[in-house]
Structure formats: C-alpha cells, structure tokens
Amino acid sequence: MSVKSLRQTVQGLLPSLTPVRFVAEDGTPVAKPPAEYGEPPVEALLTAWRRMVLGRRFDTQATALTKQGRLAVYPSSRGQEACQIGAVLALRPDDWLFPTYRDSVALVTRGIDPVEVLTLLRGDWHCGYDPAATRTAPQCTPLATQVLHATGMAESLRRKGEDGVAMALVGDGATSEGDFHEALNFAAVFRAPVVFFVQNNQYAISVPLARQTAAPALAYKGIGYGVRSEQVDGNDLVAVLSVLTAAVEHARAGHGPVLVEAHTYRMDAHTNADDATRYREEDEVDQWRSADPLARLETYLRSRGALTDEDVAALREEAEELAARVRAGMNADSVLDPLELFDHVYADPTPQLREQRAQLAAELAESAQAQED
C-alpha cells in the first residue's frame, strides 16, 4: 500500500476531532453544522421527541417502583434518552439490538411491553420478552459480553446473505473489557455488519473516564482494529440520529463495522442502590442538567415551529397514561410456575433435567395434596 493510500485509509477510520453536533445546549442550531452528515427530517425528530418524553416518564416511574419494593433494582438512564431513542430509530424492525441493563428506555422505544421490560428487574424471569420475535437480545448485565453476541449475530446475517445489521449498546466501562476488543477485531476482519454504540456517561459506576483510559476519546479505540469510528454529542438527538443512521447504512452496505461514541451523562445514580454523591460533585451534575437532551430537542422543535404548547400538553397526558399502565401491570402479582425453571435451559432437555423436573413435579404435587388434606 502506498503512503497516499495508507493516509486515505487512516483518514477514513478517524472520528471527527470534536463530537458531531447540530444543536447547542440551549436548543439553538450550531453555527456550522457538520457537512458530512445530513439533518434528519422534522417528522423523524418529532417522533424522537415523542419517544423521549414517553421514555423519561417510564424511567421516572420505574425509579419510583424500586422505592415501593416492586422492583429489586433499576438502573436509570435519565439524561441518556437521546442515545437510546436515537439508536432504536436508526434501526429497521428486522435489525438486531443488543442492550445492556441500563437500556430499558430503548426497549420500550423498540415496542416491547414496558411490563415485560421490567420483568428482569422484578426478578421473575431472566428476560420477560421473546428475543427472536422482537429481534432484541436479553438485557445484559455482565460488561461487554453482548458485544460478542452482537458480532456473532451480524456475521451470521452476512453469511446467510441477509442485509440486517446488529447494534450493540455498551457503556464506557465496557470498553475496558477484553470482550469489547475481541469483538471489534473479529468484526473488522470479517467485515461483520455491526455497529458498536458506546454511551459514554463519564462513569463506570464510580470510576471516572480519566481512570479508565488515556485515549483522547473512546472512539479512537476502533482505529487499531481497522474499524470506522465517530464521536457524537450524545445529548443532541439530531446528531445522534444522523450519525447512527449513517453508521447503520455503512454496515448494511457491506463496508464493515462502525464504532460510535456518544458523550452523554447519567443524571441519576448508577442504580437505586448507589450513592453518587460519594464520587461526583453536584456542580458537575448541574452542568450536565443544563444540557438535558429532552429540553434541548423541545426548544429546537419549537424554534422551527414544529411544536406547540398543545402538542406538549397532549403528550404529557399520554405519558401519564403510560405510567398508569406500568403501575397497574407491576401491581398485579405474578403467577409463577416452578417447573418453568427447566423450560429454557436446553432446546432438548437432557435426561438429568427431565429427571429433576419430574422429581420437582412430584414434590409440588405432594405439597399441594398435603395442603388440601
């Protein structure tokens, strides 16, 4: 490869020097929008705004349910709505999504029943929805393991001649895991149609980004593997949707994987069991609150005449109806069958599992008979 060709190859992998942005923190358009990306149509932005309002109401309702003992734990994504909604809207229904434990809003946006989304966090099932039917993998708690799964799924789609794409959602902490780097390397070598979307919310639980990496941005981690990379203002929905749409189409066209880093912030604690005041200052949180992705998009749409007070009021009512449905669903006691423990271990149960299932069934029947007597 000539020096000129090498330089062009490297330039094609490099992310923008600063995060891609269309809308400033105060909701006004930036003076110089990025020339390499197009702004999504206003209809798409209105859809995204609606999803963000509903997503935030869902998130605050789920947080409240933990305080009522209805959920064992809930990792809030307040402040990261632009990332989660932008990710889902950039995909087709037949594409695959591989979420983390913090991506419940993305699942609701994907069209999955909110009560089914919360089944994992309630402790009823490992996954409350059908991954095959929804093209959405189970929410992943171990860091970065779903990145390998997403890469494998993307490669299988490629080998079968399908034009589907897989998108893996990860946090900044996952980029410090070996699985993340193995997935990038495999995806690049085989040109798997996968998008790695890093929601850099500045903290891996309590570990700040500066203690994880000395790289100028996490987006640069893709270059060493030959992965096209980009960074975006994760609180600017317009930019997130534009960049991710381009990344998905890049992968779908057979040009290989893309790594996108979104600079965002987790406004609430890591989970309801975390005390974020022990490792970050309130002034920092307040600064990021001023860049709230929901307020930013609403202001922008109002300035374009695409949004009215009546629209906002109507959607707030819809959001409250959603919250009421979530409360009603979570207030209903679950009907659990202990024998379901054996239903999804193997497609064809082993003789040992059949024996154990029969033994448990006999014990349950004996217990039920004793209660009747």
Coordinates of C-alpha atoms in Angstrom, one line a residue:
M1 CA 0.0 0.0 0.0
S2 CA 1.4 3.4 -1.0
V3 CA 1.8 6.2 1.6
K4 CA -1.1 8.1 -0.1
S5 CA -3.4 5.1 0.1
L6 CA -2.4 4.4 3.7
R7 CA -3.1 8.0 4.6
Q8 CA -6.5 7.8 2.9
T9 CA -7.3 4.6 4.8
V10 CA -6.4 6.1 8.1
Q11 CA -8.4 9.2 7.5
G12 CA -11.4 7.1 6.6
L13 CA -11.2 5.5 10.1
L14 CA -10.6 8.6 12.2
P15 CA -13.5 10.2 14.1
S16 CA -14.3 13.9 14.0
L17 CA -11.9 15.9 16.1
T18 CA -14.8 17.1 18.2
P19 CA -18.2 15.4 18.8
V20 CA -20.6 15.8 15.9
R21 CA -23.3 18.3 16.9
F22 CA -26.3 20.0 15.2
V23 CA -28.0 21.6 18.2
A24 CA -26.3 23.5 21.1
E25 CA -27.2 23.1 24.8
D26 CA -29.7 25.9 24.7
G27 CA -31.6 24.4 21.8
T28 CA -30.3 26.7 19.1
P29 CA -28.7 25.4 15.9
V30 CA -24.9 25.4 15.9
A31 CA -23.3 28.0 13.7
K32 CA -21.6 25.4 11.5
P33 CA -23.4 22.1 11.2
P34 CA -21.3 19.1 10.1
A35 CA -21.1 18.9 6.3
E36 CA -20.6 15.1 6.2
Y37 CA -24.0 14.4 7.9
G38 CA -27.5 15.4 6.9
E39 CA -30.1 16.6 9.4
P40 CA -33.0 14.1 9.8
P41 CA -36.4 15.3 8.6
V42 CA -38.6 17.1 11.1
E43 CA -41.1 14.3 11.1
A44 CA -38.3 11.9 12.4
L45 CA -37.4 14.5 15.0
L46 CA -41.0 14.8 16.2
T47 CA -41.2 11.0 16.5
A48 CA -38.0 11.0 18.5
W49 CA -39.2 13.8 20.8
R50 CA -42.4 11.9 21.5
R51 CA -40.4 8.8 22.3
M52 CA -38.1 10.8 24.6
V53 CA -41.0 12.2 26.6
L54 CA -42.6 8.8 27.0
G55 CA -39.2 7.2 27.8
R56 CA -38.4 9.7 30.5
R57 CA -41.8 9.2 32.1
F58 CA -41.3 5.4 32.0
D59 CA -37.9 5.9 33.6
T60 CA -39.1 8.0 36.5
Q61 CA -42.0 5.6 37.1
A62 CA -39.6 2.6 37.2
T63 CA -37.4 4.5 39.6
A64 CA -40.4 5.1 41.8
L65 CA -41.3 1.4 41.7
T66 CA -38.0 0.5 43.3
K67 CA -38.8 2.7 46.3
Q68 CA -42.1 0.9 46.6
G69 CA -40.4 -2.5 46.6
R70 CA -42.0 -3.5 43.2
L71 CA -38.5 -3.8 41.6
A72 CA -35.4 -5.2 43.1
V73 CA -33.2 -2.7 41.3
Y74 CA -33.5 -0.2 38.5
P75 CA -30.6 1.4 36.6
S76 CA -31.9 4.8 35.5
S77 CA -31.0 6.2 32.0
R78 CA -32.2 9.7 32.8
G79 CA -30.1 12.0 30.6
Q80 CA -29.3 9.4 28.1
E81 CA -32.6 9.3 26.3
A82 CA -31.2 10.8 23.1
C83 CA -28.8 7.9 22.8
Q84 CA -31.3 5.2 23.5
I85 CA -34.1 6.6 21.3
G86 CA -31.6 7.5 18.5
A87 CA -30.2 4.0 18.5
V88 CA -33.6 2.3 18.1
L89 CA -34.9 4.8 15.5
A90 CA -31.7 4.2 13.4
L91 CA -32.6 0.5 13.1
R92 CA -35.1 -1.3 11.0
P93 CA -37.5 -3.7 12.8
D94 CA -35.7 -6.7 11.3
D95 CA -32.3 -5.5 12.6
W96 CA -31.0 -6.8 15.9
L97 CA -30.5 -4.8 19.1
F98 CA -28.2 -6.0 21.9
P99 CA -28.9 -3.9 25.0
T100 CA -27.4 -3.6 28.5
Y101 CA -29.2 -3.5 31.8
R102 CA -29.4 0.4 31.5
D103 CA -31.2 0.4 28.2
S104 CA -34.8 -0.2 29.3
V105 CA -35.9 3.0 27.6
A106 CA -34.5 1.7 24.3
L107 CA -36.6 -1.5 24.7
V108 CA -39.8 0.5 25.3
T109 CA -39.0 2.5 22.2
R110 CA -38.4 -0.7 20.3
G111 CA -42.1 -1.5 21.0
I112 CA -41.7 -4.1 23.8
D113 CA -44.3 -4.0 26.5
P114 CA -43.0 -1.9 29.4
V115 CA -44.1 -4.5 32.0
E116 CA -42.2 -7.2 30.1
V117 CA -39.2 -5.0 30.0
L118 CA -39.2 -4.7 33.8
T119 CA -39.7 -8.5 34.4
L120 CA -35.9 -9.0 34.7
L121 CA -35.6 -6.2 37.2
R122 CA -38.6 -7.5 39.1
G123 CA -36.8 -10.9 39.4
D124 CA -39.5 -13.0 37.7
W125 CA -37.5 -14.0 34.5
H126 CA -34.1 -13.6 33.1
C127 CA -35.9 -12.0 30.1
G128 CA -39.5 -11.0 30.0
Y129 CA -39.9 -10.8 26.2
D130 CA -39.3 -13.0 23.2
P131 CA -35.8 -12.1 21.8
A132 CA -36.5 -13.9 18.5
A133 CA -39.8 -12.2 17.9
T134 CA -38.6 -8.7 18.9
R135 CA -35.1 -9.0 17.4
T136 CA -33.9 -7.8 20.7
A137 CA -31.4 -9.8 22.8
P138 CA -31.9 -10.1 26.6
Q139 CA -30.6 -7.2 28.6
C140 CA -27.0 -7.9 29.5
T141 CA -25.6 -7.3 33.0
P142 CA -22.0 -8.6 32.6
L143 CA -20.0 -5.9 30.9
A144 CA -19.3 -6.3 27.1
T145 CA -20.4 -9.9 26.7
Q146 CA -23.3 -8.8 24.5
V147 CA -20.8 -7.2 22.1
L148 CA -19.5 -10.6 21.1
H149 CA -23.1 -11.8 20.7
A150 CA -23.9 -8.9 18.5
T151 CA -20.8 -9.5 16.4
G152 CA -21.7 -13.2 16.0
M153 CA -25.3 -12.3 15.0
A154 CA -24.1 -9.8 12.5
E155 CA -21.7 -12.3 11.0
S156 CA -24.5 -14.9 10.7
L157 CA -26.7 -12.4 8.9
R158 CA -23.8 -11.7 6.5
R159 CA -23.2 -15.3 5.8
K160 CA -26.8 -16.0 5.2
G161 CA -26.9 -13.2 2.6
E162 CA -29.3 -11.1 4.6
D163 CA -28.9 -7.3 4.8
G164 CA -29.7 -7.0 8.5
V165 CA -27.5 -5.1 11.0
A166 CA -26.8 -5.7 14.7
M167 CA -26.2 -2.9 17.1
A168 CA -24.6 -3.4 20.4
L169 CA -25.2 -0.8 23.2
V170 CA -22.4 -0.5 25.7
G171 CA -21.3 1.8 28.4
D172 CA -17.8 3.4 28.8
G173 CA -16.9 0.8 31.4
A174 CA -17.4 -2.0 28.9
T175 CA -14.6 -0.6 26.7
S176 CA -12.1 -1.7 29.4
E177 CA -13.2 -5.3 29.0
G178 CA -11.4 -7.8 26.8
D179 CA -14.6 -9.0 25.1
F180 CA -15.1 -5.5 23.7
H181 CA -11.7 -5.6 21.9
E182 CA -12.1 -9.2 20.7
A183 CA -15.5 -8.3 19.2
L184 CA -14.0 -5.2 17.4
N185 CA -11.1 -7.3 16.0
F186 CA -13.4 -10.1 14.7
A187 CA -15.9 -7.7 13.3
A188 CA -13.3 -5.8 11.4
V189 CA -11.5 -8.9 10.0
F190 CA -14.8 -10.4 8.7
R191 CA -16.5 -7.1 7.9
A192 CA -19.5 -8.0 10.0
P193 CA -22.4 -5.6 9.7
V194 CA -22.4 -4.4 13.4
V195 CA -22.5 -1.0 15.0
F196 CA -20.8 -0.6 18.4
F197 CA -22.6 2.2 20.2
V198 CA -20.8 3.4 23.3
Q199 CA -22.8 5.6 25.6
N200 CA -20.0 7.3 27.5
N201 CA -21.8 8.7 30.5
Q202 CA -18.5 9.6 32.2
Y203 CA -18.5 6.9 34.9
A204 CA -18.2 3.2 35.1
I205 CA -20.2 3.1 38.3
S206 CA -17.9 5.3 40.4
V207 CA -14.8 5.1 38.2
P208 CA -14.4 8.3 36.1
L209 CA -13.4 8.1 32.5
A210 CA -9.9 9.5 33.2
R211 CA -9.1 6.5 35.3
Q212 CA -10.2 4.1 32.5
T213 CA -8.3 5.4 29.5
A214 CA -5.8 8.0 28.4
A215 CA -7.1 8.0 24.8
P216 CA -8.3 11.4 23.6
A217 CA -11.8 9.8 23.1
L218 CA -13.2 6.2 23.3
A219 CA -14.0 6.5 19.6
Y220 CA -10.3 6.2 18.9
K221 CA -10.3 2.6 20.2
G222 CA -11.7 1.4 16.9
I223 CA -8.8 2.6 14.7
G224 CA -6.3 0.0 15.8
Y225 CA -8.7 -2.7 14.6
G226 CA -9.5 -1.1 11.3
V227 CA -13.0 0.0 12.4
R228 CA -14.5 3.2 11.1
S229 CA -15.1 5.4 14.2
E230 CA -17.0 8.5 15.1
Q231 CA -17.9 10.6 18.2
V232 CA -21.1 12.5 18.7
D233 CA -22.7 14.8 21.2
G234 CA -24.9 12.2 23.0
N235 CA -27.3 14.8 24.3
D236 CA -28.1 16.1 20.8
L237 CA -30.8 13.8 19.4
V238 CA -30.4 15.4 16.0
A239 CA -26.8 14.5 15.8
V240 CA -27.2 11.0 17.4
L241 CA -29.9 10.0 14.9
S242 CA -27.9 11.4 12.0
V243 CA -24.6 9.7 12.9
L244 CA -26.2 6.4 13.8
T245 CA -28.3 6.3 10.7
A246 CA -25.2 6.8 8.6
A247 CA -23.3 4.1 10.7
V248 CA -26.1 1.6 10.2
E249 CA -26.2 2.2 6.5
H250 CA -22.4 1.9 6.3
A251 CA -22.6 -1.5 7.9
R252 CA -25.6 -2.6 5.9
A253 CA -23.9 -1.7 2.6
G254 CA -21.1 -4.2 3.4
H255 CA -18.5 -1.7 4.3
G256 CA -17.8 -3.3 7.7
P257 CA -18.4 -2.3 11.4
V258 CA -18.6 1.1 12.9
L259 CA -17.8 2.3 16.4
V260 CA -19.7 5.4 17.6
E261 CA -19.0 7.1 20.9
A262 CA -21.7 9.3 22.4
H263 CA -20.7 11.9 25.0
T264 CA -23.5 11.9 27.5
Y265 CA -24.2 11.8 31.2
R266 CA -26.1 9.7 33.7
M267 CA -28.0 12.3 35.8
D268 CA -29.2 9.8 38.5
A269 CA -27.1 7.3 40.4
H270 CA -25.8 4.1 38.9
T271 CA -28.8 2.3 40.4
N272 CA -31.1 2.9 43.3
A273 CA -28.5 1.1 45.5
D274 CA -25.8 3.6 44.6
D275 CA -24.8 6.9 46.4
A276 CA -23.4 9.0 43.6
T277 CA -22.6 11.9 45.9
R278 CA -19.6 9.8 47.1
Y279 CA -17.7 10.2 43.8
R280 CA -19.1 13.2 41.9
E281 CA -19.9 16.8 42.8
E282 CA -23.4 18.3 42.5
D283 CA -21.9 21.2 40.4
E284 CA -20.9 18.7 37.8
V285 CA -24.4 17.2 37.7
D286 CA -26.0 20.6 37.4
Q287 CA -23.8 21.5 34.5
W288 CA -24.9 18.4 32.6
R289 CA -28.6 19.1 33.5
S290 CA -28.3 22.3 31.5
A291 CA -27.5 20.1 28.5
D292 CA -30.7 18.0 29.1
P293 CA -31.4 16.2 25.8
L294 CA -35.1 16.4 26.1
A295 CA -35.2 20.1 26.8
R296 CA -32.7 20.7 24.0
L297 CA -34.8 19.0 21.4
E298 CA -38.1 20.5 22.5
T299 CA -36.6 24.0 22.3
Y300 CA -35.2 23.3 18.9
L301 CA -38.5 22.0 17.5
R302 CA -40.4 25.0 19.0
S303 CA -38.0 27.3 17.3
R304 CA -38.8 25.6 14.0
G305 CA -42.5 26.0 14.5
A306 CA -42.9 22.2 14.6
L307 CA -44.1 22.0 18.2
T308 CA -46.8 23.8 20.2
D309 CA -48.0 24.1 23.8
E310 CA -51.0 21.9 22.8
D311 CA -48.6 19.2 21.5
V312 CA -46.6 19.2 24.7
A313 CA -49.7 19.1 26.9
A314 CA -51.3 16.2 24.9
L315 CA -48.1 14.2 25.0
R316 CA -47.8 14.7 28.8
E317 CA -51.2 13.2 29.2
E318 CA -50.2 10.2 27.1
A319 CA -47.1 9.9 29.2
E320 CA -49.2 9.8 32.4
E321 CA -51.4 7.1 30.8
L322 CA -48.3 5.1 30.1
A323 CA -47.1 5.4 33.7
A324 CA -50.5 4.3 34.9
R325 CA -50.4 1.2 32.7
V326 CA -46.9 0.4 34.1
R327 CA -48.1 0.8 37.7
A328 CA -51.1 -1.4 37.1
G329 CA -49.0 -4.1 35.4
M330 CA -46.4 -4.1 38.2
N331 CA -49.1 -4.1 40.9
A332 CA -50.5 -7.3 39.6
D333 CA -49.0 -10.3 41.3
S334 CA -47.0 -12.6 39.1
V335 CA -48.2 -16.2 38.5
L336 CA -45.1 -18.3 38.7
D337 CA -44.7 -22.0 37.9
P338 CA -41.6 -23.5 39.5
L339 CA -41.4 -26.1 36.7
E340 CA -40.6 -23.3 34.3
L341 CA -37.1 -23.4 35.7
F342 CA -36.4 -26.3 33.3
D343 CA -38.1 -24.9 30.2
H344 CA -35.4 -22.8 28.6
V345 CA -32.1 -24.5 29.7
Y346 CA -31.7 -26.6 26.6
A347 CA -33.8 -26.9 23.4
D348 CA -33.8 -30.6 24.0
P349 CA -33.7 -31.3 27.8
T350 CA -31.1 -33.8 29.0
P351 CA -32.1 -37.0 30.8
Q352 CA -30.8 -35.4 34.0
L353 CA -33.1 -32.4 33.6
R354 CA -36.1 -34.5 32.8
E355 CA -35.4 -36.5 36.0
Q356 CA -35.1 -33.4 38.1
R357 CA -38.2 -31.9 36.6
A358 CA -40.2 -35.0 37.4
Q359 CA -38.8 -35.0 40.9
L360 CA -39.9 -31.4 41.5
A361 CA -43.3 -32.0 39.9
A362 CA -43.8 -34.9 42.3
E363 CA -42.8 -32.8 45.3
L364 CA -45.1 -30.0 44.3
A365 CA -48.0 -32.4 43.8
E366 CA -47.3 -33.9 47.2
S367 CA -47.2 -30.5 48.9
A368 CA -50.4 -29.4 47.2
Q369 CA -52.1 -32.7 48.4
A370 CA -50.9 -32.1 51.9
Q371 CA -52.4 -28.6 51.9
E372 CA -55.7 -29.9 50.8
D373 CA -55.7 -32.6 53.5

